[in-house]
Coordinates of C-alpha atoms in Angstrom, one line a residue:
M1 CA -46.7 35.7 58.2
G2 CA -43.1 36.9 58.3
K3 CA -42.0 40.3 57.0
W4 CA -39.5 38.6 54.7
Y5 CA -42.4 36.8 53.0
K6 CA -44.4 40.1 52.6
N7 CA -41.4 41.6 50.9
L8 CA -41.2 38.9 48.2
K9 CA -42.4 39.7 44.8
I10 CA -45.8 38.4 43.9
A11 CA -44.3 36.1 41.2
T12 CA -42.0 34.6 43.8
K13 CA -44.8 34.0 46.2
V14 CA -46.9 32.3 43.6
T15 CA -43.9 30.2 42.4
S16 CA -43.0 29.2 46.0
G17 CA -46.7 28.1 46.5
F18 CA -46.5 25.9 43.4
L19 CA -43.2 24.5 44.5
I20 CA -44.6 23.6 47.9
V21 CA -47.5 21.9 46.2
A22 CA -45.1 20.1 43.9
L23 CA -43.0 19.1 46.9
I24 CA -46.1 17.6 48.6
A25 CA -46.9 15.8 45.4
G26 CA -43.4 14.5 45.2
I27 CA -43.6 13.2 48.8
I28 CA -46.9 11.5 48.1
G29 CA -45.4 10.0 45.0
G30 CA -42.3 8.9 46.9
V31 CA -44.4 7.2 49.6
G32 CA -46.4 5.5 47.0
I33 CA -43.3 4.3 45.1
F34 CA -41.8 3.0 48.4
N35 CA -44.9 1.1 49.2
L36 CA -45.2 -0.3 45.7
E37 CA -41.6 -1.4 45.9
S38 CA -42.4 -3.1 49.2
V39 CA -45.3 -4.8 47.6
D40 CA -43.2 -5.8 44.6
A41 CA -40.6 -7.3 47.0
S42 CA -43.3 -9.2 48.8
Y43 CA -44.6 -10.6 45.5
K44 CA -41.0 -11.6 44.6
T45 CA -40.7 -13.4 47.9
A46 CA -44.1 -15.0 47.7
Y47 CA -43.9 -16.2 44.1
Q48 CA -40.3 -16.3 42.8
D49 CA -38.5 -17.6 45.9
S50 CA -41.4 -19.7 47.0
T51 CA -41.6 -21.2 43.4
I52 CA -37.9 -22.0 43.6
A53 CA -38.4 -23.7 47.0
L54 CA -41.4 -25.7 45.8
E55 CA -39.6 -26.7 42.6
C56 CA -36.6 -28.0 44.6
L57 CA -38.9 -29.8 47.0
E58 CA -40.8 -31.3 44.1
K59 CA -37.6 -32.6 42.5
I60 CA -36.4 -34.0 45.9
S61 CA -39.7 -35.7 46.4
A62 CA -39.6 -37.1 42.9
G63 CA -36.0 -38.3 43.5
N64 CA -37.1 -40.0 46.7
H65 CA -39.9 -41.8 44.8
K66 CA -37.3 -42.9 42.1
V67 CA -35.2 -44.3 44.9
R68 CA -38.2 -46.3 46.2
G69 CA -38.8 -47.6 42.7
D70 CA -35.2 -48.6 42.2
L71 CA -35.1 -50.5 45.5
Y72 CA -38.0 -52.6 44.3
K73 CA -36.4 -52.9 40.9
L74 CA -33.3 -54.2 42.7
L75 CA -35.3 -57.1 44.1
L76 CA -36.8 -57.9 40.7
V77 CA -33.6 -58.1 38.6
E78 CA -31.6 -61.3 38.7
T79 CA -28.2 -60.6 37.3
Q80 CA -25.4 -58.8 39.2
Q81 CA -24.9 -56.5 36.2
E82 CA -28.5 -55.3 36.4
K83 CA -28.2 -54.9 40.1
Q84 CA -25.0 -52.8 39.6
E85 CA -26.9 -50.6 37.1
V86 CA -29.6 -50.0 39.7
R87 CA -26.9 -49.1 42.3
A88 CA -25.4 -46.6 39.8
E89 CA -28.8 -45.1 39.1
L90 CA -29.3 -44.7 42.9
S91 CA -26.1 -42.8 43.1
E92 CA -27.2 -40.6 40.2
I93 CA -30.5 -39.8 42.0
D94 CA -28.6 -39.0 45.2
G95 CA -26.6 -36.4 43.2
E96 CA -29.7 -34.8 41.8
I97 CA -31.2 -34.7 45.3
E98 CA -28.0 -33.1 46.7
A99 CA -28.1 -30.5 43.9
E100 CA -31.7 -29.5 44.6
I101 CA -30.9 -29.2 48.3
A102 CA -27.9 -27.0 47.4
N103 CA -30.2 -24.8 45.3
Y104 CA -32.7 -24.5 48.1
K105 CA -29.9 -23.5 50.5
K106 CA -28.6 -21.0 48.0
M107 CA -32.0 -19.3 47.8
L108 CA -32.2 -19.2 51.7
A109 CA -28.8 -17.6 51.8
T110 CA -30.3 -14.4 50.2
Y111 CA -32.2 -13.8 53.4
E112 CA -31.2 -12.9 56.9
A113 CA -30.7 -16.0 59.1
S114 CA -33.5 -14.9 61.4
Q115 CA -35.9 -14.6 58.5
V116 CA -35.5 -18.2 57.4
E117 CA -34.6 -19.8 60.7
K118 CA -37.6 -22.2 60.8
E119 CA -37.2 -23.1 57.1
A120 CA -33.5 -23.8 57.5
A121 CA -34.3 -26.1 60.5
L122 CA -36.8 -28.0 58.2
I123 CA -34.1 -28.4 55.5
A124 CA -31.6 -29.6 58.1
E125 CA -34.1 -32.1 59.4
M126 CA -34.8 -33.3 55.9
E127 CA -31.1 -33.7 55.1
S128 CA -30.7 -35.6 58.3
R129 CA -33.5 -38.0 57.5
I130 CA -32.2 -38.3 53.9
Q131 CA -28.8 -39.2 55.2
A132 CA -30.3 -41.8 57.6
F133 CA -32.3 -43.2 54.8
R134 CA -29.3 -43.5 52.6
E135 CA -27.3 -45.3 55.2
I136 CA -30.0 -47.9 55.8
R137 CA -30.7 -48.1 52.1
D138 CA -27.0 -48.6 51.2
K139 CA -26.8 -51.3 53.8
F140 CA -29.8 -53.0 52.2
V141 CA -28.4 -52.5 48.7
N142 CA -25.0 -53.9 49.5
G143 CA -26.5 -56.8 51.5
P144 CA -29.8 -58.5 51.0
G145 CA -30.6 -56.5 47.9
M146 CA -27.8 -58.1 46.0
D147 CA -28.9 -61.7 46.9
A148 CA -31.2 -62.7 44.0
E149 CA -32.0 -66.1 45.6
N150 CA -33.2 -64.7 49.0
W151 CA -35.4 -61.9 47.6
M152 CA -38.2 -62.7 49.9
E153 CA -36.0 -62.0 52.9
A154 CA -34.7 -58.9 51.1
Y155 CA -38.3 -57.7 50.5
A156 CA -39.1 -58.2 54.2
V157 CA -36.0 -56.1 55.1
L158 CA -37.0 -53.5 52.6
T159 CA -40.5 -53.1 53.9
D160 CA -39.8 -53.6 57.6
E161 CA -36.5 -51.8 58.0
V162 CA -35.9 -49.5 55.0
A163 CA -39.4 -48.2 54.2
P164 CA -39.9 -46.4 57.6
Y165 CA -36.8 -44.2 56.8
R166 CA -38.1 -43.4 53.3
T167 CA -41.4 -42.6 54.8
A168 CA -39.7 -40.3 57.3
V169 CA -38.0 -38.5 54.4
D170 CA -41.4 -38.1 52.6
E171 CA -42.9 -36.7 55.8
S172 CA -40.0 -34.2 56.1
I173 CA -40.5 -33.1 52.5
A174 CA -44.2 -32.8 53.0
A175 CA -43.6 -30.7 56.2
T176 CA -41.3 -28.4 54.2
I177 CA -43.8 -28.1 51.4
D178 CA -46.6 -27.3 53.9
Y179 CA -44.4 -24.6 55.4
N180 CA -43.8 -23.0 52.0
N181 CA -47.5 -23.1 51.2
A182 CA -48.3 -21.5 54.5
Y183 CA -45.5 -19.0 53.9
I184 CA -47.1 -18.1 50.5
V185 CA -50.5 -17.6 52.1
E186 CA -48.9 -15.4 54.8
Q187 CA -47.1 -13.4 52.2
V188 CA -50.3 -13.0 50.2
E189 CA -52.0 -11.7 53.3
T190 CA -49.1 -9.4 54.0
M191 CA -49.2 -8.1 50.5
D192 CA -52.9 -7.5 50.8
R193 CA -52.3 -5.6 54.1
Q194 CA -49.5 -3.6 52.4
V195 CA -51.8 -2.8 49.4
R196 CA -54.5 -1.6 51.8
F197 CA -52.0 0.3 53.9
T198 CA -50.6 1.9 50.7
E199 CA -54.1 2.8 49.6
I200 CA -54.8 4.4 53.0
V201 CA -51.5 6.2 53.1
M202 CA -51.9 7.5 49.5
T203 CA -55.5 8.6 50.2
V204 CA -54.5 10.3 53.5
A205 CA -51.4 11.9 51.8
I206 CA -53.4 13.1 48.9
A207 CA -56.1 14.5 51.2
I208 CA -53.4 16.2 53.3
G209 CA -51.7 17.5 50.1
V210 CA -55.0 18.9 48.8
V211 CA -55.7 20.5 52.2
I212 CA -52.3 22.1 52.3
A213 CA -52.5 23.2 48.7
V214 CA -55.9 24.8 49.4
L215 CA -54.6 26.5 52.5
I216 CA -51.6 27.8 50.7
G217 CA -53.8 29.1 47.9
I218 CA -56.2 30.7 50.5
L219 CA -53.4 32.3 52.5
L220 CA -51.7 33.6 49.4
A221 CA -55.0 34.9 47.9
R222 CA -56.0 36.6 51.2
S223 CA -52.6 38.1 51.6
L224 CA -52.7 39.6 48.2
S225 CA -56.4 40.6 48.1
R226 CA -56.4 42.2 51.6
R227 CA -53.6 44.6 50.7
I228 CA -55.0 45.2 47.2
R229 CA -58.3 46.1 48.8
V230 CA -56.6 48.6 51.1
V231 CA -55.0 50.3 48.1
V232 CA -58.3 50.2 46.1
E233 CA -60.3 51.8 49.0
A234 CA -57.7 54.5 49.3
M235 CA -57.8 55.3 45.6
E236 CA -61.7 55.4 45.8
K237 CA -61.4 58.0 48.5
L238 CA -59.0 60.0 46.4
S239 CA -61.4 59.8 43.5
E240 CA -64.1 61.2 45.7
G241 CA -61.9 64.2 46.7
N242 CA -60.9 62.9 50.2
L243 CA -57.2 63.4 50.4
D244 CA -57.0 62.4 54.1
V245 CA -56.2 58.7 53.4
H246 CA -54.0 56.3 55.2
I247 CA -52.7 53.2 53.4
D248 CA -51.5 50.6 55.9
V249 CA -49.4 48.3 53.6
D250 CA -45.9 47.6 54.9
S251 CA -44.2 45.5 52.2
S252 CA -41.7 45.8 49.4
D253 CA -43.5 43.8 46.8
E254 CA -45.5 45.3 43.9
I255 CA -48.5 46.0 46.1
G256 CA -46.2 47.8 48.6
V257 CA -44.7 49.9 45.8
L258 CA -48.2 50.7 44.6
A259 CA -49.3 51.7 48.1
E260 CA -46.2 53.9 48.6
S261 CA -46.9 55.6 45.2
S262 CA -50.5 56.2 46.3
R263 CA -49.3 57.8 49.6
R264 CA -46.9 60.1 47.8
M265 CA -49.6 61.1 45.3
S266 CA -52.0 61.8 48.1
D267 CA -49.4 63.9 50.0
T268 CA -48.6 65.8 46.8
L269 CA -52.2 66.6 46.1
K270 CA -52.7 67.8 49.7
V271 CA -49.8 70.2 49.4
I272 CA -50.8 71.5 46.0
I273 CA -54.5 72.0 46.9
S274 CA -53.5 73.7 50.2
D275 CA -51.1 75.9 48.4
L276 CA -53.7 76.9 45.8
S277 CA -56.3 77.6 48.5
Q278 CA -53.9 79.9 50.3
G279 CA -53.1 81.7 47.1
L280 CA -56.7 82.2 46.0
E281 CA -57.6 83.3 49.5
A282 CA -54.9 86.0 49.3
F283 CA -56.1 87.0 45.9
A284 CA -59.7 87.4 47.3
G285 CA -58.3 89.7 50.0
G286 CA -56.5 91.9 47.4
N287 CA -53.0 90.5 48.0
F288 CA -51.6 89.8 44.6
A289 CA -48.0 89.6 45.9
M290 CA -48.7 86.1 47.3
D291 CA -46.7 83.4 45.6
S292 CA -46.5 79.6 46.0
Q293 CA -45.1 78.2 49.2
A294 CA -44.6 74.7 47.8
E295 CA -43.2 75.2 44.4
D296 CA -41.1 71.9 44.6
S297 CA -44.4 69.9 44.8
Y298 CA -45.5 71.1 41.4
V299 CA -43.8 68.3 39.4
G300 CA -44.6 66.8 36.0
D301 CA -48.0 67.7 34.8
Y302 CA -48.7 69.8 37.9
R303 CA -46.2 72.4 36.9
P304 CA -48.4 74.1 34.2
M305 CA -51.0 74.6 36.8
L306 CA -48.7 76.7 38.9
D307 CA -47.6 78.7 35.8
N308 CA -51.2 79.4 34.8
I309 CA -52.1 80.5 38.4
R310 CA -49.2 83.0 38.3
K311 CA -50.3 84.3 34.8
M312 CA -53.9 84.8 36.1
R313 CA -52.5 86.6 39.2
D314 CA -50.5 89.0 37.0
K315 CA -53.3 89.7 34.6
L316 CA -55.8 90.3 37.4
S317 CA -53.3 92.6 39.2
N318 CA -52.8 94.6 35.9
T319 CA -56.6 94.8 35.4
L320 CA -57.2 96.2 38.9
S321 CA -54.3 98.6 38.5
N322 CA -55.9 100.0 35.3
I323 CA -59.2 100.4 37.1
G324 CA -57.4 102.3 39.8
L325 CA -55.9 104.7 37.3
A326 CA -59.3 105.2 35.7
A327 CA -60.7 106.1 39.1
E328 CA -58.0 108.6 39.7
Q329 CA -58.7 110.2 36.3
V330 CA -62.4 110.4 37.1
S331 CA -61.6 112.1 40.4
T332 CA -59.3 114.6 38.7
G333 CA -62.0 115.4 36.1
S334 CA -64.5 115.9 38.9
E335 CA -62.2 118.5 40.5
Q336 CA -61.8 120.2 37.2
V337 CA -65.6 120.3 36.7
S338 CA -66.0 121.8 40.2
A339 CA -63.5 124.5 39.6
G340 CA -65.1 125.3 36.3
A341 CA -68.5 125.6 38.0
Q342 CA -67.1 128.0 40.6
A343 CA -65.5 130.1 37.9
L344 CA -68.8 130.0 36.0
A345 CA -70.7 131.2 39.0
S346 CA -68.3 134.1 39.6
G347 CA -68.6 135.1 35.9
S348 CA -72.3 135.0 36.1
T349 CA -72.4 137.3 39.1
E350 CA -70.2 139.8 37.3
Q351 CA -72.4 139.5 34.2
A352 CA -75.6 140.2 36.3
A353 CA -74.0 143.4 37.7
A354 CA -73.1 144.4 34.2
V355 CA -76.6 143.7 33.1
E356 CA -78.1 145.9 35.9
E357 CA -75.7 148.6 34.9
L358 CA -76.3 148.3 31.2
G359 CA -80.0 147.7 31.6
A360 CA -82.2 146.7 28.8
T361 CA -79.4 146.8 26.3
V362 CA -77.8 143.7 27.7
E363 CA -81.1 141.8 28.4
H364 CA -80.1 139.3 25.8
I365 CA -76.8 138.6 27.6
S366 CA -78.7 138.3 30.9
D367 CA -81.0 135.6 29.4
Q368 CA -78.0 133.8 28.1
A369 CA -76.5 134.1 31.5
R370 CA -79.6 132.5 33.1
G371 CA -79.4 129.8 30.5
N372 CA -75.8 129.3 31.5
L373 CA -76.9 129.0 35.2
D374 CA -79.3 126.2 34.2
M375 CA -76.4 124.5 32.4
V376 CA -74.3 124.9 35.6
G377 CA -77.1 123.2 37.6
A378 CA -77.0 120.4 35.0
A379 CA -73.3 120.2 35.4
A380 CA -73.5 120.0 39.2
K381 CA -76.0 117.2 38.7
S382 CA -73.6 115.5 36.4
I383 CA -70.9 115.9 39.0
R384 CA -73.1 114.2 41.6
E385 CA -73.8 111.4 39.2
S386 CA -70.0 111.2 38.6
D387 CA -69.4 110.9 42.3
E388 CA -72.0 108.1 42.5
G389 CA -70.3 106.4 39.5
V390 CA -67.0 106.7 41.3
T391 CA -68.6 105.2 44.4
A392 CA -70.1 102.4 42.4
G393 CA -66.7 101.8 40.8
N394 CA -65.1 101.5 44.2
R395 CA -67.9 99.1 45.3
H396 CA -67.3 97.1 42.1
M397 CA -63.6 96.9 42.8
E398 CA -64.3 95.5 46.3
Q399 CA -66.5 92.9 44.8
L400 CA -64.0 92.1 42.0
T401 CA -63.3 88.5 43.3
Q402 CA -67.0 87.7 43.3
A403 CA -68.2 89.4 40.1
M404 CA -65.4 90.0 37.6
T405 CA -67.9 90.4 34.8
E406 CA -69.3 93.5 36.5
V407 CA -65.9 95.3 36.3
G408 CA -66.1 95.7 32.6
S409 CA -69.6 97.2 32.9
A410 CA -68.4 99.7 35.6
S411 CA -65.4 100.6 33.5
N412 CA -67.7 101.4 30.6
Q413 CA -70.0 103.6 32.8
I414 CA -66.9 105.4 34.1
A415 CA -65.8 106.1 30.5
S416 CA -69.2 107.4 29.6
I417 CA -69.3 109.7 32.7
T418 CA -65.8 110.9 31.9
K419 CA -66.9 111.8 28.4
V420 CA -69.9 113.7 29.8
I421 CA -67.6 115.6 32.2
E422 CA -65.2 116.4 29.4
D423 CA -68.1 117.7 27.3
I424 CA -69.4 119.8 30.2
A425 CA -65.9 121.2 30.8
F426 CA -65.7 122.1 27.2
Q427 CA -69.1 123.9 27.3
T428 CA -68.1 125.6 30.5
N429 CA -65.0 126.9 29.0
I430 CA -67.1 128.2 26.0
L431 CA -69.5 129.9 28.4
A432 CA -66.6 131.4 30.4
L433 CA -65.2 132.7 27.2
N434 CA -68.5 134.2 26.2
A435 CA -68.9 135.7 29.6
A436 CA -65.5 137.3 29.4
I437 CA -66.4 138.7 26.0

């Protein structure tokens, strides 16, 4: 099917299909009308024209019989006046016969000469015989027929000489009538053949029209359904998360536009998901400076997605920065605790020397100093626990992308440890102050 047809709109394709079917129906109807007109023309020829011909022949035959009767009447009348009336009546009958022959010829003139050649020959033969009959008849009428005294001789002339010519005319009329009857039978058979042919042609034409209409419908349906199925399969793959789809529809109609829109949607989703994957991978690796490499693809309702990713990145970066600051503060506190412990150890040594020098009088102070040493041991233990907390905090920071919920717990532990360290530093300062006293 041509590319130009694929690019037609669906409504145009359907309309063109209906127009083709309508054209086929019109052709079938035209063929039927043409054949019906042919049958109608045959009926006109068989009945109307044949009826005219037979009517003319019937009147000619009747006139010929009247002539026969008038000839016998001419023998029976006695006066010249009556004989003249018979002659006048014969002339009137001749006029009627000539008029019917003229009507017959007028009807034949509506046909091609080749179509009525035989019939025209029969009419010419009939006219010739009528003319010959008139000549012998007029000779009889003007001669023996007018002699009332010698009617027996006139009767013999009429039966022996005139009657054969009249019989020849009757035979010619009968031959023409037989020809018309045979022609009618032939026309009826022709009409029957035309009717059967028309039925066959109409049946075949209708069958061909139905087949063509069905083929057009099938081709149109297959053309539309195949391309729609391609688009539907692609959309099903997209709904299942498979973005690697190929829509092979090359047309400019509604289905082609739908396919092109689906391709653009698939490509856009590919770009966006790839961009999001790269960004999340960078976040998991601790790179929060990563930004979208396909910002132009975030159009329409996709744009808020990019904005929310950026907000999440900024909040996560700030949270991790705060955790880093807390870790630094813990480290600083640990150093301060270590320095305090060293100062406390030095003060304790001096206090022991003073106790040895002072003896029993400072025994109470010595006991207090030993208690302080125990507290220093506890402080050292707390420092080790602080170091373990810091290590745990660093481990929690490395596992941030996998367990963000544990960050809050680690932060709470660090805060508790920091408070303990601050309490220990405060007590150490008190002990140092006491030792100094």
